[in-house]
Coordinates of N, CA and C in Angstrom, one line a residue:
L208 N 263.3 -81.9 -1.1 CA 262.9 -80.7 -0.4 C 263.2 -79.5 -1.1
A209 N 264.4 -79.4 -1.7 CA 264.9 -78.2 -2.4 C 264.0 -77.9 -3.6
A210 N 263.7 -79.0 -4.3 CA 262.8 -78.9 -5.5 C 261.4 -78.3 -5.1
R211 N 260.9 -78.8 -4.0 CA 259.6 -78.3 -3.6 C 259.6 -76.8 -3.2
E212 N 260.7 -76.4 -2.6 CA 260.8 -75.0 -2.2 C 260.9 -74.1 -3.5
I213 N 261.7 -74.6 -4.4 CA 261.8 -73.8 -5.7 C 260.5 -73.7 -6.4
F214 N 259.7 -74.8 -6.4 CA 258.4 -74.8 -7.0 C 257.5 -73.8 -6.3
Y215 N 257.4 -73.9 -4.9 CA 256.6 -72.9 -4.2 C 257.0 -71.5 -4.4
Y216 N 258.3 -71.3 -4.5 CA 258.8 -69.9 -4.7 C 258.4 -69.4 -6.1
S217 N 258.5 -70.2 -7.1 CA 258.1 -69.9 -8.5 C 256.6 -69.7 -8.5
Q218 N 255.9 -70.6 -7.9 CA 254.4 -70.5 -7.9 C 253.9 -69.2 -7.2
T219 N 254.5 -68.8 -6.1 CA 254.0 -67.6 -5.5 C 254.4 -66.3 -6.3
Q220 N 255.5 -66.4 -7.0 CA 255.9 -65.2 -7.8 C 254.9 -65.1 -9.0
I221 N 254.6 -66.2 -9.6 CA 253.7 -66.2 -10.8 C 252.3 -65.7 -10.3
Q222 N 251.8 -66.3 -9.2 CA 250.5 -65.9 -8.6 C 250.5 -64.4 -8.3
S223 N 251.6 -63.9 -7.7 CA 251.6 -62.5 -7.4 C 251.4 -61.6 -8.6
M224 N 252.1 -61.9 -9.7 CA 251.9 -61.2 -10.9 C 250.5 -61.4 -11.5
A225 N 250.0 -62.6 -11.4 CA 248.6 -62.9 -11.9 C 247.6 -62.1 -11.2
M226 N 247.8 -61.9 -9.9 CA 246.9 -61.2 -9.0 C 246.9 -59.7 -9.4
V227 N 248.0 -59.2 -9.8 CA 248.1 -57.8 -10.3 C 247.2 -57.6 -11.5
H228 N 247.3 -58.5 -12.5 CA 246.5 -58.5 -13.7 C 245.0 -58.7 -13.4
E229 N 244.7 -59.6 -12.5 CA 243.3 -59.8 -12.1 C 242.7 -58.5 -11.5
Q230 N 243.5 -57.8 -10.6 CA 243.0 -56.6 -10.0 C 242.8 -55.5 -11.1
L231 N 243.7 -55.5 -12.1 CA 243.6 -54.5 -13.2 C 242.3 -54.7 -13.9
Y232 N 242.0 -56.0 -14.2 CA 240.8 -56.3 -15.0 C 239.5 -56.0 -14.2
Q233 N 239.6 -56.0 -12.9 CA 238.5 -55.7 -12.1 C 238.3 -54.2 -11.8
S234 N 239.4 -53.4 -12.1 CA 239.3 -52.0 -11.8 C 238.5 -51.3 -12.9
D235 N 238.0 -50.1 -12.6 CA 237.2 -49.3 -13.5 C 238.0 -48.8 -14.7
D236 N 239.2 -48.4 -14.5 CA 239.9 -47.8 -15.6 C 241.0 -48.6 -16.3
L237 N 241.2 -49.9 -15.9 CA 242.2 -50.8 -16.4 C 243.6 -50.3 -16.4
Q238 N 243.8 -49.2 -15.7 CA 245.2 -48.6 -15.7 C 245.9 -48.7 -14.3
A239 N 245.1 -48.9 -13.3 CA 245.7 -48.9 -11.9 C 245.0 -49.9 -11.0
I240 N 245.7 -50.3 -10.0 CA 245.1 -51.2 -9.0 C 245.2 -50.5 -7.7
D241 N 244.3 -50.8 -6.8 CA 244.3 -50.3 -5.4 C 245.3 -51.1 -4.6
A242 N 246.3 -50.4 -4.1 CA 247.4 -51.1 -3.4 C 246.8 -51.8 -2.1
A243 N 245.9 -51.1 -1.4 CA 245.4 -51.7 -0.2 C 244.7 -53.0 -0.5
D244 N 243.8 -53.1 -1.5 CA 243.1 -54.3 -1.8 C 244.1 -55.4 -2.2
Y245 N 245.0 -55.0 -3.1 CA 245.9 -55.9 -3.6 C 246.9 -56.5 -2.6
L246 N 247.5 -55.7 -1.8 CA 248.4 -56.1 -0.8 C 247.8 -57.0 0.3
S247 N 246.5 -56.7 0.6 CA 245.8 -57.5 1.5 C 245.5 -58.9 0.9
A248 N 245.1 -58.9 -0.3 CA 244.9 -60.2 -1.0 C 246.1 -61.0 -1.2
L249 N 247.2 -60.4 -1.5 CA 248.5 -61.1 -1.7 C 249.0 -61.7 -0.4
T250 N 248.9 -60.9 0.7 CA 249.4 -61.4 2.0 C 248.5 -62.6 2.4
A251 N 247.2 -62.5 2.2 CA 246.3 -63.7 2.6 C 246.7 -64.9 1.7
Y252 N 246.9 -64.7 0.4 CA 247.3 -65.8 -0.5 C 248.6 -66.4 0.0
L253 N 249.6 -65.6 0.4 CA 250.9 -66.2 0.9 C 250.7 -67.0 2.2
F254 N 249.9 -66.5 3.1 CA 249.6 -67.3 4.3 C 249.0 -68.6 4.0
R255 N 248.0 -68.6 3.0 CA 247.4 -69.8 2.7 C 248.3 -70.8 2.0
S256 N 249.1 -70.2 1.1 CA 250.1 -71.0 0.3 C 251.1 -71.7 1.1
Y257 N 251.6 -71.0 2.1 CA 252.6 -71.6 3.0 C 252.0 -72.3 4.2
E258 N 250.6 -72.4 4.2 CA 249.9 -73.1 5.3 C 250.2 -72.6 6.7
V259 N 250.2 -71.2 6.8 CA 250.6 -70.6 8.1 C 249.4 -70.9 9.1
D260 N 249.7 -71.3 10.2 CA 248.7 -71.5 11.3 C 248.3 -70.2 11.9
P261 N 247.1 -69.7 11.7 CA 246.7 -68.4 12.2 C 246.6 -68.3 13.7
E262 N 246.7 -69.5 14.4 CA 246.8 -69.5 15.8 C 248.1 -69.1 16.3
N263 N 249.2 -69.3 15.4 CA 250.5 -68.9 15.8 C 251.1 -67.7 15.2
V264 N 250.7 -67.4 13.9 CA 251.3 -66.3 13.2 C 250.1 -65.5 12.6
R265 N 250.1 -64.2 13.0 CA 249.0 -63.3 12.6 C 249.6 -62.3 11.5
A266 N 248.8 -62.0 10.5 CA 249.1 -61.0 9.5 C 248.4 -59.7 9.9
E267 N 249.1 -58.6 9.8 CA 248.6 -57.3 10.0 C 248.9 -56.5 8.7
V268 N 247.8 -56.2 8.0 CA 248.0 -55.4 6.8 C 247.3 -54.0 6.9
D269 N 248.1 -53.0 6.8 CA 247.6 -51.6 7.0 C 248.1 -50.8 5.8
C270 N 247.3 -50.7 4.8 CA 247.7 -50.0 3.6 C 246.8 -49.0 3.1
E271 N 247.3 -47.9 2.7 CA 246.5 -46.8 2.1 C 246.0 -47.2 0.7
H272 N 244.8 -46.6 0.4 CA 244.2 -46.8 -0.9 C 244.9 -45.9 -1.9
V273 N 246.0 -46.4 -2.4 CA 246.8 -45.7 -3.5 C 246.7 -46.5 -4.7
H274 N 246.4 -45.8 -5.8 CA 246.3 -46.4 -7.1 C 247.6 -46.5 -7.8
L275 N 248.1 -47.7 -8.1 CA 249.4 -48.0 -8.7 C 249.2 -48.4 -10.1
S276 N 250.1 -47.9 -11.0 CA 250.2 -48.4 -12.3 C 250.8 -49.8 -12.3
I277 N 250.6 -50.5 -13.4 CA 251.2 -51.9 -13.5 C 252.7 -51.8 -13.4
D278 N 253.3 -50.7 -13.9 CA 254.7 -50.5 -13.8 C 255.3 -50.5 -12.4
Q279 N 254.4 -50.0 -11.5 CA 254.8 -50.0 -10.1 C 254.3 -51.2 -9.3
A280 N 253.1 -51.7 -9.7 CA 252.4 -52.8 -9.0 C 253.2 -54.1 -9.1
I281 N 253.7 -54.4 -10.3 CA 254.3 -55.7 -10.4 C 255.6 -55.8 -9.6
P282 N 256.5 -54.8 -9.7 CA 257.7 -54.9 -8.9 C 257.4 -54.9 -7.4
L283 N 256.4 -54.1 -7.0 CA 256.0 -54.1 -5.6 C 255.4 -55.4 -5.2
A284 N 254.7 -56.1 -6.0 CA 254.1 -57.4 -5.7 C 255.2 -58.4 -5.5
L285 N 256.2 -58.4 -6.3 CA 257.3 -59.3 -6.2 C 258.2 -59.1 -4.9
I286 N 258.3 -57.8 -4.6 CA 259.0 -57.4 -3.4 C 258.3 -57.9 -2.1
V287 N 257.0 -57.6 -2.1 CA 256.1 -58.1 -0.9 C 256.1 -59.6 -0.9
N288 N 256.0 -60.2 -2.0 CA 256.0 -61.7 -2.1 C 257.3 -62.2 -1.4
E289 N 258.4 -61.7 -1.8 CA 259.7 -62.2 -1.3 C 259.8 -61.9 0.2
L290 N 259.5 -60.7 0.7 CA 259.7 -60.3 2.1 C 258.8 -61.0 3.0
V291 N 257.5 -61.2 2.6 CA 256.5 -61.9 3.4 C 256.9 -63.4 3.5
S292 N 257.3 -63.9 2.3 CA 257.7 -65.3 2.3 C 258.9 -65.6 3.2
N293 N 259.9 -64.7 3.1 CA 261.0 -64.8 4.0 C 260.6 -64.8 5.5
S294 N 259.7 -63.9 5.8 CA 259.3 -63.8 7.2 C 258.6 -65.1 7.6
I295 N 257.8 -65.7 6.7 CA 257.1 -66.9 7.0 C 258.1 -68.0 7.2
K296 N 259.0 -68.2 6.2 CA 259.9 -69.3 6.2 C 261.1 -69.2 7.2
H297 N 261.6 -68.0 7.5 CA 262.8 -67.8 8.3 C 262.5 -67.1 9.6
G298 N 261.9 -65.9 9.5 CA 261.7 -65.1 10.6 C 260.8 -65.7 11.7
L299 N 259.8 -66.4 11.3 CA 258.8 -67.0 12.3 C 258.7 -68.5 12.1
A300 N 259.7 -69.1 11.5 CA 259.7 -70.5 11.4 C 259.7 -71.2 12.7
R301 N 258.7 -72.1 12.9 CA 258.6 -72.9 14.1 C 258.4 -72.0 15.4
S302 N 257.8 -70.8 15.2 CA 257.5 -69.9 16.3 C 256.2 -69.2 16.1
S303 N 255.9 -68.2 16.9 CA 254.7 -67.5 16.7 C 255.0 -66.0 16.7
G304 N 254.1 -65.2 16.2 CA 254.3 -63.8 16.2 C 253.4 -63.1 15.1
V305 N 253.9 -62.0 14.6 CA 253.2 -61.2 13.7 C 254.0 -60.8 12.5
I306 N 253.4 -60.8 11.3 CA 254.0 -60.3 10.1 C 253.1 -59.2 9.7
A307 N 253.8 -58.0 9.5 CA 253.0 -56.8 9.2 C 253.4 -56.2 7.8
V308 N 252.5 -55.8 7.1 CA 252.7 -55.1 5.8 C 252.0 -53.8 5.9
L309 N 252.8 -52.7 5.8 CA 252.3 -51.3 5.8 C 252.7 -50.6 4.5
F310 N 251.7 -49.8 4.0 CA 252.0 -49.1 2.8 C 251.3 -47.8 2.9
R311 N 252.1 -46.7 2.7 CA 251.6 -45.3 2.8 C 252.2 -44.4 1.7
R312 N 251.4 -43.4 1.4 CA 251.8 -42.3 0.6 C 252.3 -41.2 1.6
T313 N 253.6 -40.7 1.4 CA 254.2 -39.8 2.3 C 254.4 -38.5 1.6
E314 N 255.0 -37.6 2.3 CA 255.3 -36.2 1.8 C 256.2 -36.3 0.6
G315 N 256.0 -35.3 -0.3 CA 256.9 -35.3 -1.5 C 256.5 -36.3 -2.5
D316 N 255.2 -36.8 -2.5 CA 254.7 -37.7 -3.5 C 255.6 -39.0 -3.5
R317 N 255.9 -39.5 -2.3 CA 256.6 -40.8 -2.2 C 255.8 -41.8 -1.6
L318 N 256.1 -43.1 -1.8 CA 255.4 -44.2 -1.2 C 256.4 -44.9 -0.3
T319 N 255.9 -45.5 0.8 CA 256.7 -46.2 1.7 C 256.0 -47.6 2.0
L320 N 256.8 -48.6 1.7 CA 256.4 -50.0 2.0 C 257.2 -50.4 3.2
E321 N 256.6 -51.0 4.2 CA 257.3 -51.6 5.3 C 256.8 -53.0 5.5
V322 N 257.7 -53.9 5.6 CA 257.3 -55.3 6.0 C 258.2 -55.7 7.2
H323 N 257.5 -56.1 8.2 CA 258.3 -56.5 9.4 C 257.6 -57.7 10.1
D324 N 258.5 -58.4 10.8 CA 258.0 -59.5 11.6 C 258.6 -59.5 13.0
S325 N 258.0 -60.2 13.9 CA 258.4 -60.2 15.3 C 259.3 -61.5 15.5
G326 N 260.0 -61.9 14.5 CA 260.7 -63.2 14.6 C 262.1 -63.0 15.2
H327 N 263.0 -63.8 14.7 CA 264.4 -64.0 15.2 C 265.3 -62.9 14.8
G328 N 265.0 -62.1 13.8 CA 265.9 -61.0 13.3 C 266.9 -61.5 12.3
L329 N 267.6 -60.6 11.8 CA 268.6 -60.9 10.7 C 269.9 -61.5 11.4
P330 N 270.6 -62.3 10.6 CA 271.9 -62.8 11.1 C 272.9 -61.7 11.4
D331 N 273.7 -61.9 12.4 CA 274.8 -61.0 12.6 C 275.6 -60.7 11.4
G332 N 275.9 -59.4 11.2 CA 276.7 -59.0 10.0 C 275.9 -58.9 8.7
F333 N 274.6 -58.9 8.8 CA 273.8 -58.9 7.6 C 274.1 -57.7 6.8
E334 N 274.4 -57.8 5.5 CA 274.6 -56.7 4.6 C 273.9 -57.1 3.3
M335 N 272.9 -56.3 2.8 CA 272.2 -56.6 1.6 C 273.1 -56.7 0.4
E336 N 274.1 -55.9 0.4 CA 275.0 -55.8 -0.8 C 275.8 -57.1 -0.9
S337 N 276.0 -57.9 0.1 CA 276.9 -59.0 0.0 C 276.2 -60.3 0.2
L338 N 274.9 -60.3 -0.2 CA 274.1 -61.5 0.0 C 274.2 -62.5 -1.2
N339 N 274.1 -63.8 -0.8 CA 274.0 -64.8 -1.9 C 272.6 -65.2 -2.1
S340 N 271.7 -64.6 -1.4 CA 270.2 -64.9 -1.5 C 269.7 -64.3 -2.8
L341 N 269.3 -65.2 -3.7 CA 268.7 -64.7 -5.0 C 267.5 -63.9 -4.7
G342 N 266.7 -64.3 -3.7 CA 265.4 -63.6 -3.4 C 265.7 -62.1 -3.0
L343 N 266.6 -61.9 -2.0 CA 266.9 -60.6 -1.6 C 267.7 -59.8 -2.6
Q344 N 268.4 -60.4 -3.5 CA 269.0 -59.7 -4.6 C 268.0 -59.2 -5.5
L345 N 266.9 -60.0 -5.7 CA 265.8 -59.6 -6.5 C 265.1 -58.4 -5.9
V346 N 264.9 -58.5 -4.6 CA 264.2 -57.4 -3.9 C 265.0 -56.1 -4.1
K347 N 266.3 -56.2 -3.9 CA 267.1 -55.0 -4.1 C 267.0 -54.4 -5.5
A348 N 267.1 -55.3 -6.5 CA 267.0 -54.9 -7.9 C 265.7 -54.3 -8.2
L349 N 264.6 -54.9 -7.7 CA 263.3 -54.3 -8.0 C 263.1 -53.0 -7.3
G350 N 263.6 -52.9 -6.1 CA 263.6 -51.6 -5.4 C 264.3 -50.5 -6.2
E351 N 265.4 -50.8 -6.8 CA 266.1 -49.9 -7.6 C 265.3 -49.6 -8.9
Q352 N 264.7 -50.6 -9.4 CA 263.8 -50.4 -10.6 C 262.7 -49.4 -10.3
L353 N 262.2 -49.4 -9.1 CA 261.2 -48.4 -8.7 C 261.8 -47.0 -8.3
G354 N 263.1 -46.9 -8.4 CA 263.8 -45.7 -8.0 C 263.8 -45.5 -6.5
G355 N 263.8 -46.6 -5.8 CA 263.7 -46.5 -4.4 C 265.0 -46.8 -3.6
A356 N 264.9 -46.7 -2.3 CA 266.0 -46.9 -1.4 C 265.5 -47.8 -0.3
F357 N 266.2 -48.8 0.0 CA 265.9 -49.8 1.1 C 266.6 -49.4 2.4
S358 N 266.0 -49.7 3.5 CA 266.7 -49.7 4.8 C 266.1 -50.9 5.5
W359 N 266.9 -51.4 6.5 CA 266.4 -52.5 7.3 C 267.0 -52.4 8.7
E360 N 266.4 -53.1 9.6 CA 266.9 -53.2 10.9 C 266.5 -54.6 11.5
S361 N 267.3 -55.0 12.5 CA 267.0 -56.3 13.1 C 267.0 -56.0 14.6
R362 N 265.8 -55.6 15.0 CA 265.6 -55.3 16.5 C 264.1 -55.7 16.7
D363 N 263.9 -56.6 17.6 CA 262.6 -57.2 17.9 C 262.0 -57.7 16.6
G364 N 262.8 -58.5 15.9 CA 262.4 -59.1 14.6 C 263.2 -58.4 13.5
T365 N 262.6 -58.5 12.3 CA 263.2 -57.9 11.1 C 262.3 -56.9 10.5
R366 N 262.8 -55.8 10.0 CA 262.0 -54.7 9.4 C 262.7 -54.2 8.2
F367 N 262.0 -54.3 7.0 CA 262.5 -53.8 5.7 C 261.6 -52.6 5.4
V368 N 262.2 -51.6 4.9 CA 261.5 -50.4 4.5 C 262.0 -50.0 3.1
L369 N 261.1 -49.8 2.2 CA 261.4 -49.3 0.9 C 260.6 -48.0 0.7
Q370 N 261.3 -47.0 0.3 CA 260.7 -45.7 -0.1 C 261.0 -45.4 -1.6
F371 N 260.0 -45.0 -2.3 CA 260.2 -44.8 -3.7 C 259.2 -43.8 -4.2
P372 N 259.4 -43.1 -5.4 CA 258.6 -42.1 -5.9 C 257.3 -42.7 -6.4
Y373 N 256.2 -42.0 -6.1 CA 254.9 -42.3 -6.7 C 254.7 -41.8 -8.1
I374 N 254.4 -42.6 -9.0 CA 254.2 -42.2 -10.4 C 252.7 -42.6 -10.7
P375 N 251.9 -41.6 -10.8 CA 250.4 -41.9 -11.0 C 250.3 -42.6 -12.4
A376 N 249.3 -43.5 -12.4 CA 249.0 -44.2 -13.7 C 248.5 -43.2 -14.7
K377 N 249.0 -43.4 -15.9 CA 248.5 -42.5 -17.0 C 247.1 -42.9 -17.5
N378 N 246.4 -41.9 -17.8 CA 245.0 -42.1 -18.4 C 245.2 -42.7 -19.8
M379 N 244.4 -43.7 -20.1 CA 244.5 -44.3 -21.4 C 243.2 -44.1 -22.1
D380 N 243.2 -43.5 -23.3 CA 242.0 -43.3 -24.0 C 241.8 -44.6 -24.9
L381 N 240.8 -45.3 -24.5 CA 240.5 -46.6 -25.3 C 239.7 -46.3 -26.6
F382 N 239.1 -45.2 -26.7 CA 238.3 -44.9 -27.9 C 238.8 -43.6 -28.6

């Protein structure tokens, strides 16, 4: 069972990055991907990959059309992959509810990602700094790579929020 979980974990991470590249190839300028399209596709992929029963668990994706460079898209993809996967595996395991992914551009040229579920919530005494979970350590490190700050709460489920600066994709002259 542990080997299968590691395989699924690795597979979803690789697919998350591959989807970023696929979106880049489909974009007009090859420099940026649309966060709304990408995060919707990624969430749908994760629900299919983990064989989530849509009768029990519903995905709600509400994302602004913000164009992200690959330097921001890949870390964001891995963060969303981890948080949505955790919500599927732990937050709503053997229950029903909602997993929501929200992404907005806010004041001061900042971006806000919020992933929350209506599941069981975090364990008592949860501290991101003292975790043994490789996945959440990765989330924290990727958030720092984006120059962001995390917050979380465990009330009516689990809610993770990442705020980080928006760095527009640079125009690339191909000719």
